[in-house]
Amino acid sequence: MNQARISNIVSKLNYKIQPKARRLKNVNGPEGRIFKLQKTLTALLKYERIELNYNRADETRGYIEQLISKVMQNGCNKNMMELADYWILEKQLIHKLFNVLPSRYCGSTIYTNLYHSPREFPGIHYKRAVLELKGNPFPSIVTHSTDGGLLIQNVLLNQAKKEYSSRQYEKTAENITNT
């Protein structure tokens, strides 16, 4: 008797999905909320990096992570095509979901990055965020600080510190020998 492996049934997401539903209001009700999520998912697949309100970005991240994870698990079958057809509004992006992204993310379990964006001041203070697919062609948002030890101003300051400390050492040595 063949037993189903639980790892084939359950998604292998390392992303923690909120257990309770968000209370994101939309004037068109639940259908409007789903349509907004469809537009956001489509934009993320198309542009690979988008800036939006934090709550919308966090919710969209959960959906795109699950969608990519299911594509990685199940491949291209009828149910997955229907699911992709439902969530993605621009149908030419379905090819990207099934052919480009699985090859990019083989061996990876997290497919997106979510960064807090600075707030605009003055103005409405909604939390903003940048949601991006990993491995996109854009420059990284997180800047890696280079070692500034070899910059001319740092070299001069370090040399001045050494000279100052050596003078202080000589003064204390003279005071000790004189007493």
Tab-separated table of N, CA and C in Angstrom:
chain	number	residue	atom	x	y	z
A	1	MET	N	0.847	-1.172	0.000
A	1	MET	CA	0.000	0.000	0.000
A	1	MET	C	0.894	1.237	0.000
A	2	ASN	N	0.649	2.136	-0.938
A	2	ASN	CA	1.431	3.368	-1.027
A	2	ASN	C	0.847	4.419	-0.099
A	3	GLN	N	1.711	4.985	0.695
A	3	GLN	CA	1.270	6.071	1.563
A	3	GLN	C	1.764	7.378	0.981
A	4	ALA	N	0.907	8.385	1.013
A	4	ALA	CA	1.289	9.696	0.482
A	4	ALA	C	2.310	10.337	1.412
A	5	ARG	N	3.352	10.858	0.824
A	5	ARG	CA	4.341	11.567	1.628
A	5	ARG	C	3.781	12.928	1.981
A	6	ILE	N	3.829	13.272	3.240
A	6	ILE	CA	3.257	14.532	3.702
A	6	ILE	C	4.002	15.722	3.107
A	7	SER	N	5.295	15.566	2.786
A	7	SER	CA	6.059	16.674	2.213
A	7	SER	C	5.588	17.009	0.803
A	8	ASN	N	4.956	16.065	0.111
A	8	ASN	CA	4.417	16.353	-1.217
A	8	ASN	C	3.077	17.066	-1.140
A	9	ILE	N	2.391	16.933	-0.030
A	9	ILE	CA	1.069	17.530	0.113
A	9	ILE	C	1.163	18.934	0.703
A	10	VAL	N	1.993	19.098	1.706
A	10	VAL	CA	2.089	20.365	2.416
A	10	VAL	C	3.169	21.224	1.776
A	11	SER	N	2.876	22.489	1.636
A	11	SER	CA	3.834	23.430	1.060
A	11	SER	C	5.024	23.595	1.997
A	12	LYS	N	6.214	23.787	1.430
A	12	LYS	CA	7.447	23.903	2.221
A	12	LYS	C	7.867	25.358	2.351
A	13	LEU	N	7.005	26.214	2.829
A	13	LEU	CA	7.316	27.628	2.939
A	13	LEU	C	8.050	27.924	4.234
A	14	ASN	N	9.095	28.716	4.150
A	14	ASN	CA	9.766	29.213	5.339
A	14	ASN	C	9.195	30.554	5.754
A	15	TYR	N	8.271	31.065	4.984
A	15	TYR	CA	7.641	32.344	5.266
A	15	TYR	C	6.450	32.112	6.179
A	16	LYS	N	6.390	32.825	7.285
A	16	LYS	CA	5.304	32.663	8.247
A	16	LYS	C	4.076	33.409	7.748
A	17	ILE	N	3.001	32.690	7.557
A	17	ILE	CA	1.756	33.288	7.088
A	17	ILE	C	0.900	33.599	8.301
A	18	GLN	N	0.320	34.786	8.309
A	18	GLN	CA	-0.518	35.212	9.425
A	18	GLN	C	-1.725	34.291	9.544
A	19	PRO	N	-2.008	33.761	10.745
A	19	PRO	CA	-3.127	32.831	10.891
A	19	PRO	C	-4.502	33.507	10.804
A	20	LYS	N	-4.573	34.769	11.137
A	20	LYS	CA	-5.878	35.435	11.100
A	20	LYS	C	-5.985	36.302	9.850
A	21	ALA	N	-7.210	36.469	9.408
A	21	ALA	CA	-7.451	37.262	8.204
A	21	ALA	C	-7.208	38.735	8.510
A	22	ARG	N	-6.691	39.434	7.536
A	22	ARG	CA	-6.458	40.868	7.698
A	22	ARG	C	-7.758	41.602	7.447
A	23	ARG	N	-7.886	42.728	8.053
A	23	ARG	CA	-9.098	43.518	7.866
A	23	ARG	C	-8.794	44.687	6.931
A	24	LEU	N	-8.413	44.343	5.723
A	24	LEU	CA	-8.145	45.350	4.711
A	24	LEU	C	-9.454	45.646	3.990
A	25	LYS	N	-9.928	46.856	4.150
A	25	LYS	CA	-11.236	47.209	3.602
A	25	LYS	C	-11.109	47.591	2.136
A	26	ASN	N	-12.179	47.350	1.415
A	26	ASN	CA	-12.282	47.753	0.027
A	26	ASN	C	-13.725	48.150	-0.215
A	27	VAL	N	-13.927	49.195	-0.991
A	27	VAL	CA	-15.283	49.690	-1.217
A	27	VAL	C	-16.127	48.679	-1.986
A	28	ASN	N	-15.507	47.801	-2.748
A	28	ASN	CA	-16.239	46.798	-3.519
A	28	ASN	C	-16.382	45.476	-2.776
A	29	GLY	N	-16.033	45.444	-1.517
A	29	GLY	CA	-16.182	44.237	-0.717
A	29	GLY	C	-15.082	43.221	-0.977
A	30	PRO	N	-15.347	41.944	-0.674
A	30	PRO	CA	-14.333	40.901	-0.848
A	30	PRO	C	-13.874	40.743	-2.298
A	31	GLU	N	-14.775	40.942	-3.249
A	31	GLU	CA	-14.392	40.826	-4.656
A	31	GLU	C	-13.376	41.909	-5.026
A	32	GLY	N	-13.585	43.110	-4.493
A	32	GLY	CA	-12.641	44.202	-4.745
A	32	GLY	C	-11.281	43.930	-4.134
A	33	ARG	N	-11.284	43.313	-2.955
A	33	ARG	CA	-10.024	42.971	-2.293
A	33	ARG	C	-9.257	41.933	-3.111
A	34	ILE	N	-9.961	40.915	-3.607
A	34	ILE	CA	-9.312	39.886	-4.418
A	34	ILE	C	-8.800	40.484	-5.714
A	35	PHE	N	-9.579	41.372	-6.331
A	35	PHE	CA	-9.134	42.000	-7.572
A	35	PHE	C	-7.880	42.835	-7.327
A	36	LYS	N	-7.830	43.535	-6.185
A	36	LYS	CA	-6.636	44.323	-5.839
A	36	LYS	C	-5.424	43.404	-5.660
A	37	LEU	N	-5.618	42.244	-5.013
A	37	LEU	CA	-4.526	41.281	-4.861
A	37	LEU	C	-4.083	40.736	-6.217
A	38	GLN	N	-5.034	40.481	-7.111
A	38	GLN	CA	-4.681	40.006	-8.445
A	38	GLN	C	-3.846	41.043	-9.185
A	39	LYS	N	-4.237	42.314	-9.085
A	39	LYS	CA	-3.469	43.369	-9.745
A	39	LYS	C	-2.074	43.484	-9.151
A	40	THR	N	-1.964	43.351	-7.829
A	40	THR	CA	-0.662	43.464	-7.176
A	40	THR	C	0.237	42.277	-7.530
A	41	LEU	N	-0.312	41.064	-7.541
A	41	LEU	CA	0.460	39.887	-7.936
A	41	LEU	C	0.949	40.010	-9.376
A	42	THR	N	0.080	40.483	-10.241
A	42	THR	CA	0.450	40.654	-11.644
A	42	THR	C	1.561	41.683	-11.782
A	43	ALA	N	1.434	42.798	-11.057
A	43	ALA	CA	2.467	43.835	-11.117
A	43	ALA	C	3.802	43.319	-10.585
A	44	LEU	N	3.768	42.529	-9.526
A	44	LEU	CA	5.006	41.984	-8.965
A	44	LEU	C	5.678	41.031	-9.952
A	45	LEU	N	4.900	40.186	-10.600
A	45	LEU	CA	5.488	39.290	-11.596
A	45	LEU	C	6.013	40.058	-12.802
A	46	LYS	N	5.351	41.145	-13.148
A	46	LYS	CA	5.750	41.907	-14.329
A	46	LYS	C	6.994	42.742	-14.065
A	47	TYR	N	6.994	43.502	-12.978
A	47	TYR	CA	8.080	44.447	-12.706
A	47	TYR	C	9.152	43.893	-11.772
A	48	GLU	N	8.838	42.865	-11.001
A	48	GLU	CA	9.723	42.181	-10.059
A	48	GLU	C	10.106	43.014	-8.847
A	49	ARG	N	9.728	44.276	-8.810
A	49	ARG	CA	9.917	45.106	-7.615
A	49	ARG	C	8.850	46.189	-7.633
A	50	ILE	N	8.079	46.264	-6.547
A	50	ILE	CA	7.023	47.275	-6.467
A	50	ILE	C	7.051	47.915	-5.085
A	51	GLU	N	6.564	49.139	-5.015
A	51	GLU	CA	6.440	49.849	-3.744
A	51	GLU	C	4.974	50.081	-3.480
A	52	LEU	N	4.519	49.737	-2.272
A	52	LEU	CA	3.121	49.865	-1.921
A	52	LEU	C	2.979	49.941	-0.413
A	53	ASN	N	1.748	50.039	0.080
A	53	ASN	CA	1.522	50.077	1.515
A	53	ASN	C	1.975	48.755	2.137
A	54	TYR	N	2.461	48.834	3.373
A	54	TYR	CA	3.055	47.666	4.009
A	54	TYR	C	2.056	46.523	4.160
A	55	ASN	N	0.827	46.830	4.601
A	55	ASN	CA	-0.158	45.760	4.800
A	55	ASN	C	-0.459	45.032	3.497
A	56	ARG	N	-0.619	45.762	2.425
A	56	ARG	CA	-0.897	45.151	1.121
A	56	ARG	C	0.319	44.333	0.657
A	57	ALA	N	1.523	44.851	0.891
A	57	ALA	CA	2.738	44.138	0.483
A	57	ALA	C	2.893	42.841	1.271
A	58	ASP	N	2.623	42.875	2.554
A	58	ASP	CA	2.772	41.694	3.389
A	58	ASP	C	1.760	40.621	2.985
A	59	GLU	N	0.535	41.043	2.693
A	59	GLU	CA	-0.475	40.079	2.269
A	59	GLU	C	-0.139	39.500	0.890
A	60	THR	N	0.301	40.348	-0.012
A	60	THR	CA	0.669	39.892	-1.352
A	60	THR	C	1.846	38.931	-1.288
A	61	ARG	N	2.755	39.182	-0.374
A	61	ARG	CA	3.914	38.304	-0.234
A	61	ARG	C	3.485	36.879	0.099
A	62	GLY	N	2.521	36.739	0.986
A	62	GLY	CA	2.036	35.406	1.320
A	62	GLY	C	1.448	34.683	0.121
A	63	TYR	N	0.678	35.411	-0.684
A	63	TYR	CA	0.058	34.795	-1.860
A	63	TYR	C	1.095	34.421	-2.920
A	64	ILE	N	2.050	35.298	-3.190
A	64	ILE	CA	3.039	35.003	-4.235
A	64	ILE	C	3.976	33.882	-3.787
A	65	GLU	N	4.299	33.839	-2.493
A	65	GLU	CA	5.140	32.755	-1.980
A	65	GLU	C	4.429	31.410	-2.154
A	66	GLN	N	3.143	31.373	-1.822
A	66	GLN	CA	2.404	30.119	-1.972
A	66	GLN	C	2.255	29.731	-3.439
A	67	LEU	N	1.996	30.709	-4.288
A	67	LEU	CA	1.821	30.423	-5.711
A	67	LEU	C	3.103	29.847	-6.317
A	68	ILE	N	4.237	30.476	-6.030
A	68	ILE	CA	5.507	29.983	-6.570
A	68	ILE	C	5.852	28.616	-5.970
A	69	SER	N	5.578	28.431	-4.676
A	69	SER	CA	5.858	27.156	-4.031
A	69	SER	C	5.041	26.029	-4.648
A	70	LYS	N	3.777	26.295	-4.924
A	70	LYS	CA	2.933	25.266	-5.543
A	70	LYS	C	3.389	24.955	-6.967
A	71	VAL	N	3.839	25.984	-7.690
A	71	VAL	CA	4.362	25.751	-9.039
A	71	VAL	C	5.631	24.911	-8.958
A	72	MET	N	6.480	25.183	-7.979
A	72	MET	CA	7.719	24.413	-7.834
A	72	MET	C	7.410	22.954	-7.475
A	73	GLN	N	6.368	22.716	-6.669
A	73	GLN	CA	6.016	21.361	-6.259
A	73	GLN	C	5.320	20.585	-7.361
A	74	ASN	N	4.320	21.203	-7.985
A	74	ASN	CA	3.429	20.473	-8.881
A	74	ASN	C	3.774	20.606	-10.350
A	75	GLY	N	4.538	21.608	-10.713
A	75	GLY	CA	4.860	21.800	-12.118
A	75	GLY	C	3.669	22.335	-12.894
A	76	CYS	N	3.648	22.060	-14.165
A	76	CYS	CA	2.613	22.585	-15.045
A	76	CYS	C	1.549	21.513	-15.274
A	77	ASN	N	0.460	21.583	-14.525
A	77	ASN	CA	-0.669	20.689	-14.758
A	77	ASN	C	-1.949	21.526	-14.851
A	78	LYS	N	-3.063	20.876	-15.071
A	78	LYS	CA	-4.313	21.581	-15.322
A	78	LYS	C	-4.728	22.441	-14.127
A	79	ASN	N	-4.636	21.902	-12.919
A	79	ASN	CA	-5.049	22.659	-11.724
A	79	ASN	C	-4.161	23.884	-11.511
A	80	MET	N	-2.875	23.715	-11.729
A	80	MET	CA	-1.961	24.848	-11.547
A	80	MET	C	-2.186	25.910	-12.616
A	81	MET	N	-2.499	25.493	-13.820
A	81	MET	CA	-2.794	26.461	-14.880
A	81	MET	C	-4.053	27.256	-14.552
A	82	GLU	N	-5.063	26.587	-14.001
A	82	GLU	CA	-6.291	27.287	-13.604
A	82	GLU	C	-6.015	28.257	-12.468
A	83	LEU	N	-5.191	27.852	-11.515
A	83	LEU	CA	-4.841	28.723	-10.396
A	83	LEU	C	-4.074	29.949	-10.878
A	84	ALA	N	-3.113	29.731	-11.757
A	84	ALA	CA	-2.340	30.851	-12.304
A	84	ALA	C	-3.223	31.746	-13.161
A	85	ASP	N	-4.136	31.158	-13.905
A	85	ASP	CA	-5.051	31.935	-14.734
A	85	ASP	C	-5.954	32.810	-13.875
A	86	TYR	N	-6.329	32.316	-12.700
A	86	TYR	CA	-7.178	33.091	-11.799
A	86	TYR	C	-6.420	34.273	-11.193
A	87	TRP	N	-5.190	34.038	-10.712
A	87	TRP	CA	-4.470	35.069	-9.966
A	87	TRP	C	-3.725	36.052	-10.854
A	88	ILE	N	-3.324	35.660	-12.038
A	88	ILE	CA	-2.521	36.535	-12.887
A	88	ILE	C	-3.407	37.116	-13.977
A	89	LEU	N	-3.495	38.439	-14.026
A	89	LEU	CA	-4.390	39.106	-14.971
A	89	LEU	C	-3.792	39.209	-16.367
A	90	GLU	N	-2.493	39.403	-16.477
A	90	GLU	CA	-1.838	39.468	-17.791
A	90	GLU	C	-1.330	38.067	-18.126
A	91	LYS	N	-1.966	37.454	-19.090
A	91	LYS	CA	-1.760	36.026	-19.350
A	91	LYS	C	-0.367	35.695	-19.879
A	92	GLN	N	0.360	36.658	-20.448
A	92	GLN	CA	1.708	36.363	-20.929
A	92	GLN	C	2.675	36.137	-19.760
A	93	LEU	N	2.294	36.540	-18.546
A	93	LEU	CA	3.152	36.337	-17.374
A	93	LEU	C	3.053	34.923	-16.816
A	94	ILE	N	2.060	34.161	-17.248
A	94	ILE	CA	1.936	32.774	-16.795
A	94	ILE	C	3.154	31.973	-17.262
A	95	HIS	N	3.638	32.266	-18.462
A	95	HIS	CA	4.851	31.615	-18.969
A	95	HIS	C	6.027	31.887	-18.028
A	96	LYS	N	6.135	33.117	-17.557
A	96	LYS	CA	7.221	33.477	-16.635
A	96	LYS	C	7.091	32.691	-15.335
A	97	LEU	N	5.860	32.543	-14.836
A	97	LEU	CA	5.636	31.826	-13.583
A	97	LEU	C	6.034	30.360	-13.696
A	98	PHE	N	5.753	29.722	-14.831
A	98	PHE	CA	6.013	28.290	-14.958
A	98	PHE	C	7.392	27.959	-15.503
A	99	ASN	N	8.008	28.847	-16.261
A	99	ASN	CA	9.284	28.497	-16.905
A	99	ASN	C	10.482	29.260	-16.352
A	100	VAL	N	10.333	30.535	-16.043
A	100	VAL	CA	11.480	31.342	-15.625
A	100	VAL	C	11.728	31.226	-14.120
A	101	LEU	N	10.686	31.406	-13.322
A	101	LEU	CA	10.874	31.436	-11.867
A	101	LEU	C	11.302	30.104	-11.261
A	102	PRO	N	10.771	28.945	-11.681
A	102	PRO	CA	11.268	27.693	-11.083
A	102	PRO	C	12.751	27.458	-11.321
A	103	SER	N	13.257	27.829	-12.492
A	103	SER	CA	14.690	27.637	-12.718
A	103	SER	C	15.516	28.623	-11.892
A	104	ARG	N	14.955	29.807	-11.619
A	104	ARG	CA	15.657	30.796	-10.800
A	104	ARG	C	15.702	30.369	-9.340
A	105	TYR	N	14.637	29.726	-8.857
A	105	TYR	CA	14.513	29.433	-7.436
A	105	TYR	C	14.745	27.982	-7.068
A	106	CYS	N	15.314	27.169	-7.939
A	106	CYS	CA	15.562	25.779	-7.555
A	106	CYS	C	16.583	25.766	-6.412
A	107	GLY	N	16.222	25.105	-5.346
A	107	GLY	CA	17.083	25.054	-4.172
A	107	GLY	C	16.805	26.145	-3.156
A	108	SER	N	15.891	27.039	-3.450
A	108	SER	CA	15.557	28.120	-2.528
A	108	SER	C	14.160	27.878	-1.954
A	109	THR	N	13.916	28.384	-0.758
A	109	THR	CA	12.591	28.220	-0.151
A	109	THR	C	11.888	29.551	0.081
A	110	ILE	N	12.599	30.655	-0.017
A	110	ILE	CA	11.988	31.983	0.109
A	110	ILE	C	12.236	32.702	-1.206
A	111	TYR	N	11.175	33.237	-1.772
A	111	TYR	CA	11.257	33.779	-3.120
A	111	TYR	C	11.133	35.291	-3.189
A	112	THR	N	10.823	35.935	-2.073
A	112	THR	CA	10.616	37.386	-2.087
A	112	THR	C	11.391	38.053	-0.960
A	113	ASN	N	11.597	39.347	-1.106
A	113	ASN	CA	12.144	40.189	-0.046
A	113	ASN	C	11.148	41.300	0.221
A	114	LEU	N	10.976	41.642	1.485
A	114	LEU	CA	10.077	42.721	1.871
A	114	LEU	C	10.868	43.700	2.725
A	115	TYR	N	10.947	44.947	2.268
A	115	TYR	CA	11.711	45.979	2.969
A	115	TYR	C	10.787	47.103	3.386
A	116	HIS	N	11.036	47.660	4.559
A	116	HIS	CA	10.318	48.857	4.972
A	116	HIS	C	10.851	50.035	4.170
A	117	SER	N	9.954	50.905	3.771
A	117	SER	CA	10.319	52.080	2.997
A	117	SER	C	10.183	53.301	3.894
A	118	PRO	N	10.999	54.332	3.720
A	118	PRO	CA	10.866	55.516	4.563
A	118	PRO	C	9.528	56.210	4.315
A	119	ARG	N	9.031	56.826	5.364
A	119	ARG	CA	7.762	57.537	5.271
A	119	ARG	C	7.966	58.908	4.669
A	120	GLU	N	6.950	59.357	3.955
A	120	GLU	CA	7.003	60.699	3.407
A	120	GLU	C	6.599	61.687	4.495
A	121	PHE	N	7.298	62.773	4.597
A	121	PHE	CA	6.958	63.786	5.586
A	121	PHE	C	6.926	65.127	4.911
A	122	PRO	N	6.024	65.989	5.071
A	122	PRO	CA	4.745	65.792	5.765
A	122	PRO	C	3.790	65.039	4.875
A	123	GLY	N	2.775	64.492	5.451
A	123	GLY	CA	1.785	63.770	4.675
A	123	GLY	C	1.166	62.672	5.498
A	124	ILE	N	0.383	61.851	4.825
A	124	ILE	CA	-0.265	60.736	5.499
A	124	ILE	C	0.816	59.720	5.845
A	125	HIS	N	0.779	59.238	7.054
A	125	HIS	CA	1.861	58.381	7.537
A	125	HIS	C	1.468	56.912	7.495
A	126	TYR	N	1.205	56.394	6.303
A	126	TYR	CA	1.013	54.967	6.147
A	126	TYR	C	2.381	54.308	6.068
A	127	LYS	N	2.472	53.110	6.618
A	127	LYS	CA	3.721	52.358	6.465
A	127	LYS	C	3.847	51.966	5.007
A	128	ARG	N	4.997	52.213	4.429
A	128	ARG	CA	5.271	51.862	3.045
A	128	ARG	C	6.278	50.719	3.024
A	129	ALA	N	6.274	49.969	1.943
A	129	ALA	CA	7.185	48.835	1.820
A	129	ALA	C	7.561	48.636	0.362
A	130	VAL	N	8.676	47.952	0.175
A	130	VAL	CA	9.119	47.539	-1.159
A	130	VAL	C	9.107	46.018	-1.149
A	131	LEU	N	8.362	45.459	-2.094
A	131	LEU	CA	8.267	44.010	-2.245
A	131	LEU	C	8.939	43.638	-3.553
A	132	GLU	N	9.860	42.673	-3.494
A	132	GLU	CA	10.574	42.298	-4.705
A	132	GLU	C	10.762	40.797	-4.770
A	133	LEU	N	10.869	40.296	-5.988
A	133	LEU	CA	11.238	38.908	-6.196
A	133	LEU	C	12.752	38.794	-6.088
A	134	LYS	N	13.221	37.757	-5.437
A	134	LYS	CA	14.670	37.565	-5.327
A	134	LYS	C	15.258	37.279	-6.690
A	135	GLY	N	16.467	37.743	-6.898
A	135	GLY	CA	17.160	37.496	-8.146
A	135	GLY	C	16.718	38.409	-9.273
A	136	ASN	N	16.086	39.532	-8.938
A	136	ASN	CA	15.649	40.448	-9.998
A	136	ASN	C	16.845	41.196	-10.568
A	137	PRO	N	16.686	41.810	-11.737
A	137	PRO	CA	17.840	42.440	-12.395
A	137	PRO	C	18.207	43.815	-11.853
A	138	PHE	N	17.491	44.314	-10.863
A	138	PHE	CA	17.732	45.653	-10.349
A	138	PHE	C	18.842	45.654	-9.301
A	139	PRO	N	19.466	46.815	-9.062
A	139	PRO	CA	20.463	46.896	-7.996
A	139	PRO	C	19.826	46.624	-6.640
A	140	SER	N	20.618	46.145	-5.731
A	140	SER	CA	20.118	45.791	-4.404
A	140	SER	C	19.658	47.036	-3.644
A	141	ILE	N	18.606	46.870	-2.872
A	141	ILE	CA	18.108	47.965	-2.039
A	141	ILE	C	19.009	48.143	-0.828
A	142	VAL	N	19.477	47.050	-0.276
A	142	VAL	CA	20.349	47.090	0.892
A	142	VAL	C	21.759	47.388	0.411
A	143	THR	N	22.304	48.489	0.887
A	143	THR	CA	23.661	48.847	0.488
A	143	THR	C	24.640	48.212	1.457
A	144	HIS	N	25.620	47.581	0.913
A	144	HIS	CA	26.650	46.966	1.734
A	144	HIS	C	27.737	48.008	1.952
A	145	SER	N	27.976	48.341	3.223
A	145	SER	CA	28.964	49.376	3.507
A	145	SER	C	30.360	48.829	3.238
A	146	THR	N	31.116	49.603	2.514
A	146	THR	CA	32.486	49.202	2.237
A	146	THR	C	33.362	49.642	3.395
A	147	ASP	N	34.495	49.009	3.526
A	147	ASP	CA	35.433	49.383	4.576
A	147	ASP	C	36.047	50.721	4.199
A	148	GLY	N	35.755	51.732	4.998
A	148	GLY	CA	36.266	53.067	4.709
A	148	GLY	C	37.616	53.327	5.336
A	149	GLY	N	38.305	52.285	5.793
A	149	GLY	CA	39.587	52.471	6.447
A	149	GLY	C	40.672	53.006	5.534
A	150	LEU	N	40.548	52.812	4.246
A	150	LEU	CA	41.578	53.258	3.321
A	150	LEU	C	41.250	54.600	2.673
A	151	LEU	N	40.135	55.211	3.059
A	151	LEU	CA	39.842	56.549	2.558
A	151	LEU	C	40.843	57.528	3.152
A	152	ILE	N	41.207	58.573	2.411
A	152	ILE	CA	42.289	59.477	2.823
A	152	ILE	C	41.991	60.150	4.158
A	153	GLN	N	40.736	60.558	4.379
A	153	GLN	CA	40.429	61.220	5.641
A	153	GLN	C	40.562	60.264	6.822
A	154	ASN	N	40.230	58.983	6.623
A	154	ASN	CA	40.368	58.018	7.707
A	154	ASN	C	41.831	57.682	7.976
A	155	VAL	N	42.645	57.619	6.940
A	155	VAL	CA	44.079	57.368	7.124
A	155	VAL	C	44.709	58.522	7.910
A	156	LEU	N	44.377	59.769	7.539
A	156	LEU	CA	44.932	60.927	8.240
A	156	LEU	C	44.470	60.989	9.691
A	157	LEU	N	43.190	60.703	9.927
A	157	LEU	CA	42.686	60.708	11.306
A	157	LEU	C	43.345	59.619	12.146
A	158	ASN	N	43.523	58.442	11.593
A	158	ASN	CA	44.179	57.363	12.342
A	158	ASN	C	45.623	57.719	12.678
A	159	GLN	N	46.327	58.342	11.744
A	159	GLN	CA	47.706	58.754	12.005
A	159	GLN	C	47.753	59.831	13.082
A	160	ALA	N	46.810	60.774	13.051
A	160	ALA	CA	46.760	61.822	14.078
A	160	ALA	C	46.479	61.211	15.446
A	161	LYS	N	45.607	60.219	15.513
A	161	LYS	CA	45.324	59.550	16.787
A	161	LYS	C	46.572	58.860	17.328
A	162	LYS	N	47.330	58.215	16.452
A	162	LYS	CA	48.553	57.534	16.889
A	162	LYS	C	49.575	58.526	17.421
A	163	GLU	N	49.748	59.639	16.733
A	163	GLU	CA	50.699	60.650	17.189
A	163	GLU	C	50.258	61.243	18.524
A	164	TYR	N	48.994	61.522	18.690
A	164	TYR	CA	48.475	62.084	19.934
A	164	TYR	C	48.687	61.105	21.085
A	165	SER	N	48.360	59.814	20.853
A	165	SER	CA	48.518	58.840	21.933
A	165	SER	C	49.993	58.616	22.263
A	166	SER	N	50.893	58.697	21.258
A	166	SER	CA	52.318	58.531	21.557
A	166	SER	C	52.838	59.724	22.364
A	167	ARG	N	52.357	60.957	22.077
A	167	ARG	CA	52.744	62.129	22.876
A	167	ARG	C	52.243	61.996	24.306
A	168	GLN	N	51.006	61.528	24.466
A	168	GLN	CA	50.456	61.339	25.812
A	168	GLN	C	51.261	60.281	26.572
A	169	TYR	N	51.691	59.234	25.904
A	169	TYR	CA	52.475	58.186	26.532
A	169	TYR	C	53.832	58.738	26.978
A	170	GLU	N	54.459	59.571	26.125
A	170	GLU	CA	55.747	60.160	26.483
A	170	GLU	C	55.615	61.081	27.688
A	171	LYS	N	54.528	61.867	27.752
A	171	LYS	CA	54.326	62.769	28.891
A	171	LYS	C	54.163	61.986	30.185
A	172	THR	N	53.384	60.910	30.155
A	172	THR	CA	53.195	60.126	31.384
A	172	THR	C	54.488	59.419	31.775
A	173	ALA	N	55.276	59.009	30.786
A	173	ALA	CA	56.553	58.367	31.101
A	173	ALA	C	57.516	59.376	31.761
A	174	GLU	N	57.539	60.628	31.281
A	174	GLU	CA	58.381	61.658	31.881
A	174	GLU	C	57.943	61.982	33.285
A	175	ASN	N	56.646	62.051	33.532
A	175	ASN	CA	56.112	62.323	34.884
A	175	ASN	C	56.482	61.213	35.856
A	176	ILE	N	56.499	59.999	35.387
A	176	ILE	CA	56.836	58.862	36.259
A	176	ILE	C	58.331	58.907	36.587
A	177	THR	N	59.178	59.207	35.623
A	177	THR	CA	60.619	59.237	35.887
A	177	THR	C	61.002	60.432	36.742
A	178	ASN	N	60.291	61.558	36.646
A	178	ASN	CA	60.609	62.742	37.446
A	178	ASN	C	60.163	62.593	38.886
A	179	THR	N	59.210	61.773	39.181
A	179	THR	CA	58.754	61.636	40.557
A	179	THR	C	59.453	60.570	41.322
